[in-house]
Amino acid sequence: MRIGELSRRANVSRRSLRYYEEQGLPTPTRLPNGYRDYDERTVTIVRRIQILLSAGLGTSAVAEILPCGVDDTVVLAGKCPELLDSLAKERRRITTAIDDLIAARGILDSLIGRPLHSQAGPSR
């Protein structure tokens, strides 16, 4: 499939797809006319890339993780145990950032006279 169809099916911009390709994440074949040609599995790969990037991982970490997926439903399985330590470290970093944001929200709530929330849900 061409980049436009992949963009539509994976719900990601063409610009993002080109960036992912520059980072070596999906690797399309090139047609004789120079167009990119993506196979069907690339839709799943691009969705997986988006999930991993939204989790706060960089493209170099994503490049390490992608080959570890075992099927279309599992992002990472026991296939690459050497990544588990670095992923656990990244999870701790994200948890700390969330805790810091919740504390900052609590301070702002007290400054503006809103009641403090004991849950991490959205507050407006």
PDB file of C-alpha atoms in Angstrom:
ATOM      1  CA  MET A   1       0.000   0.000   0.000  1.00  0.00           C
ATOM      2  CA  ARG A   2       1.118   3.555  -0.541  1.00  0.00           C
ATOM      3  CA  ILE A   3       1.818   6.089   2.190  1.00  0.00           C
ATOM      4  CA  GLY A   4      -1.569   7.813   1.857  1.00  0.00           C
ATOM      5  CA  GLU A   5      -3.480   4.615   2.501  1.00  0.00           C
ATOM      6  CA  LEU A   6      -1.216   3.688   5.423  1.00  0.00           C
ATOM      7  CA  SER A   7      -1.706   7.167   6.846  1.00  0.00           C
ATOM      8  CA  ARG A   8      -5.476   6.773   6.667  1.00  0.00           C
ATOM      9  CA  ARG A   9      -5.599   3.220   8.017  1.00  0.00           C
ATOM     10  CA  ALA A  10      -3.156   3.815  10.881  1.00  0.00           C
ATOM     11  CA  ASN A  11      -4.596   7.269  11.624  1.00  0.00           C
ATOM     12  CA  VAL A  12      -1.200   8.964  11.508  1.00  0.00           C
ATOM     13  CA  SER A  13       0.120  11.772   9.334  1.00  0.00           C
ATOM     14  CA  ARG A  14       2.294  11.145   6.305  1.00  0.00           C
ATOM     15  CA  ARG A  15       4.895  13.370   7.906  1.00  0.00           C
ATOM     16  CA  SER A  16       4.989  11.093  10.961  1.00  0.00           C
ATOM     17  CA  LEU A  17       5.314   8.045   8.724  1.00  0.00           C
ATOM     18  CA  ARG A  18       8.269   9.603   6.925  1.00  0.00           C
ATOM     19  CA  TYR A  19       9.854  10.423  10.287  1.00  0.00           C
ATOM     20  CA  TYR A  20       9.326   6.842  11.504  1.00  0.00           C
ATOM     21  CA  GLU A  21      10.971   5.618   8.316  1.00  0.00           C
ATOM     22  CA  GLU A  22      13.951   7.971   8.837  1.00  0.00           C
ATOM     23  CA  GLN A  23      14.332   6.430  12.303  1.00  0.00           C
ATOM     24  CA  GLY A  24      14.364   2.933  10.763  1.00  0.00           C
ATOM     25  CA  LEU A  25      11.098   1.857  12.358  1.00  0.00           C
ATOM     26  CA  PRO A  26       8.974   0.670   9.423  1.00  0.00           C
ATOM     27  CA  THR A  27      10.960  -0.189   6.337  1.00  0.00           C
ATOM     28  CA  PRO A  28       8.931   0.064   3.142  1.00  0.00           C
ATOM     29  CA  THR A  29      10.103  -1.210  -0.171  1.00  0.00           C
ATOM     30  CA  ARG A  30      10.559   1.300  -2.978  1.00  0.00           C
ATOM     31  CA  LEU A  31       8.719   0.877  -6.224  1.00  0.00           C
ATOM     32  CA  PRO A  32      10.539   1.610  -9.495  1.00  0.00           C
ATOM     33  CA  ASN A  33       8.854   5.026  -9.585  1.00  0.00           C
ATOM     34  CA  GLY A  34      10.306   5.830  -6.122  1.00  0.00           C
ATOM     35  CA  TYR A  35       7.037   5.510  -4.221  1.00  0.00           C
ATOM     36  CA  ARG A  36       7.047   3.813  -0.847  1.00  0.00           C
ATOM     37  CA  ASP A  37       5.222   0.491  -0.709  1.00  0.00           C
ATOM     38  CA  TYR A  38       4.126  -0.752   2.714  1.00  0.00           C
ATOM     39  CA  ASP A  39       2.912  -4.257   3.422  1.00  0.00           C
ATOM     40  CA  GLU A  40      -0.238  -5.034   5.394  1.00  0.00           C
ATOM     41  CA  ARG A  41       1.632  -5.684   8.656  1.00  0.00           C
ATOM     42  CA  THR A  42       2.923  -2.095   8.666  1.00  0.00           C
ATOM     43  CA  VAL A  43      -0.477  -0.855   9.879  1.00  0.00           C
ATOM     44  CA  THR A  44       0.003  -2.870  13.090  1.00  0.00           C
ATOM     45  CA  ILE A  45       3.632  -1.789  13.381  1.00  0.00           C
ATOM     46  CA  VAL A  46       2.707   1.900  13.075  1.00  0.00           C
ATOM     47  CA  ARG A  47      -0.033   1.543  15.687  1.00  0.00           C
ATOM     48  CA  ARG A  48       2.485  -0.146  17.983  1.00  0.00           C
ATOM     49  CA  ILE A  49       4.971   2.689  17.368  1.00  0.00           C
ATOM     50  CA  GLN A  50       2.318   5.226  18.340  1.00  0.00           C
ATOM     51  CA  ILE A  51       1.517   3.359  21.568  1.00  0.00           C
ATOM     52  CA  LEU A  52       5.175   3.163  22.535  1.00  0.00           C
ATOM     53  CA  LEU A  53       5.838   6.820  21.719  1.00  0.00           C
ATOM     54  CA  SER A  54       2.756   7.880  23.677  1.00  0.00           C
ATOM     55  CA  ALA A  55       4.153   5.907  26.629  1.00  0.00           C
ATOM     56  CA  GLY A  56       7.055   8.339  26.650  1.00  0.00           C
ATOM     57  CA  LEU A  57       9.634   6.151  24.946  1.00  0.00           C
ATOM     58  CA  GLY A  58      12.036   7.578  22.386  1.00  0.00           C
ATOM     59  CA  THR A  59      12.429   6.224  18.888  1.00  0.00           C
ATOM     60  CA  SER A  60      15.663   4.399  19.763  1.00  0.00           C
ATOM     61  CA  ALA A  61      13.842   2.463  22.508  1.00  0.00           C
ATOM     62  CA  VAL A  62      10.944   1.824  20.137  1.00  0.00           C
ATOM     63  CA  ALA A  63      13.390   0.416  17.568  1.00  0.00           C
ATOM     64  CA  GLU A  64      14.663  -2.040  20.187  1.00  0.00           C
ATOM     65  CA  ILE A  65      11.188  -3.067  21.299  1.00  0.00           C
ATOM     66  CA  LEU A  66       9.480  -3.536  17.928  1.00  0.00           C
ATOM     67  CA  PRO A  67      11.226  -6.807  17.055  1.00  0.00           C
ATOM     68  CA  CYS A  68      10.142  -8.216  20.424  1.00  0.00           C
ATOM     69  CA  GLY A  69       6.441  -8.197  19.598  1.00  0.00           C
ATOM     70  CA  VAL A  70       5.200 -11.734  19.149  1.00  0.00           C
ATOM     71  CA  ASP A  71       1.857 -11.073  17.512  1.00  0.00           C
ATOM     72  CA  ASP A  72      -0.581  -8.307  16.660  1.00  0.00           C
ATOM     73  CA  THR A  73      -2.005  -8.082  20.185  1.00  0.00           C
ATOM     74  CA  VAL A  74       1.106  -8.060  22.391  1.00  0.00           C
ATOM     75  CA  VAL A  75       3.487  -5.111  22.345  1.00  0.00           C
ATOM     76  CA  LEU A  76       6.241  -6.852  24.327  1.00  0.00           C
ATOM     77  CA  ALA A  77       6.495 -10.401  25.576  1.00  0.00           C
ATOM     78  CA  GLY A  78       9.212 -12.536  27.113  1.00  0.00           C
ATOM     79  CA  LYS A  79      11.037 -12.656  23.815  1.00  0.00           C
ATOM     80  CA  CYS A  80      13.417  -9.818  24.812  1.00  0.00           C
ATOM     81  CA  PRO A  81      13.982 -10.029  28.576  1.00  0.00           C
ATOM     82  CA  GLU A  82      17.021  -7.745  28.362  1.00  0.00           C
ATOM     83  CA  LEU A  83      14.661  -4.808  27.764  1.00  0.00           C
ATOM     84  CA  LEU A  84      12.612  -5.341  30.907  1.00  0.00           C
ATOM     85  CA  ASP A  85      15.023  -3.485  33.218  1.00  0.00           C
ATOM     86  CA  SER A  86      15.146  -0.392  31.022  1.00  0.00           C
ATOM     87  CA  LEU A  87      11.373  -0.435  30.568  1.00  0.00           C
ATOM     88  CA  ALA A  88      10.869  -0.756  34.327  1.00  0.00           C
ATOM     89  CA  LYS A  89      13.199   2.215  34.813  1.00  0.00           C
ATOM     90  CA  GLU A  90      11.197   4.236  32.279  1.00  0.00           C
ATOM     91  CA  ARG A  91       7.979   3.263  34.058  1.00  0.00           C
ATOM     92  CA  ARG A  92       9.414   4.506  37.364  1.00  0.00           C
ATOM     93  CA  ARG A  93      10.393   7.791  35.690  1.00  0.00           C
ATOM     94  CA  ILE A  94       6.871   8.246  34.354  1.00  0.00           C
ATOM     95  CA  THR A  95       5.340   7.369  37.734  1.00  0.00           C
ATOM     96  CA  THR A  96       7.535   9.981  39.414  1.00  0.00           C
ATOM     97  CA  ALA A  97       6.499  12.569  36.833  1.00  0.00           C
ATOM     98  CA  ILE A  98       2.824  11.730  37.406  1.00  0.00           C
ATOM     99  CA  ASP A  99       3.271  12.001  41.170  1.00  0.00           C
ATOM    100  CA  ASP A 100       4.959  15.375  40.717  1.00  0.00           C
ATOM    101  CA  LEU A 101       2.112  16.601  38.517  1.00  0.00           C
ATOM    102  CA  ILE A 102      -0.500  15.428  41.007  1.00  0.00           C
ATOM    103  CA  ALA A 103       1.341  17.273  43.787  1.00  0.00           C
ATOM    104  CA  ALA A 104       1.529  20.404  41.623  1.00  0.00           C
ATOM    105  CA  ARG A 105      -2.192  20.147  40.891  1.00  0.00           C
ATOM    106  CA  GLY A 106      -2.867  19.848  44.634  1.00  0.00           C
ATOM    107  CA  ILE A 107      -0.888  23.010  45.291  1.00  0.00           C
ATOM    108  CA  LEU A 108      -2.766  24.858  42.553  1.00  0.00           C
ATOM    109  CA  ASP A 109      -6.089  23.563  43.896  1.00  0.00           C
ATOM    110  CA  SER A 110      -5.253  24.906  47.341  1.00  0.00           C
ATOM    111  CA  LEU A 111      -4.169  28.252  45.880  1.00  0.00           C
ATOM    112  CA  ILE A 112      -7.402  28.706  43.967  1.00  0.00           C
ATOM    113  CA  GLY A 113      -9.569  27.377  46.778  1.00  0.00           C
ATOM    114  CA  ARG A 114     -10.645  24.107  45.211  1.00  0.00           C
ATOM    115  CA  PRO A 115     -10.946  20.997  47.358  1.00  0.00           C
ATOM    116  CA  LEU A 116      -8.034  18.578  47.187  1.00  0.00           C
ATOM    117  CA  HIS A 117      -8.715  15.381  45.233  1.00  0.00           C
ATOM    118  CA  SER A 118      -7.598  12.023  46.511  1.00  0.00           C
ATOM    119  CA  GLN A 119      -7.886  10.447  43.060  1.00  0.00           C
ATOM    120  CA  ALA A 120      -5.655  10.996  40.067  1.00  0.00           C
ATOM    121  CA  GLY A 121      -8.620  11.581  37.746  1.00  0.00           C
ATOM    122  CA  PRO A 122      -9.007  14.738  35.667  1.00  0.00           C
ATOM    123  CA  SER A 123      -9.865  17.899  37.524  1.00  0.00           C
ATOM    124  CA  ARG A 124     -11.165  21.030  35.845  1.00  0.00           C
TER     125      ARG A 124
END
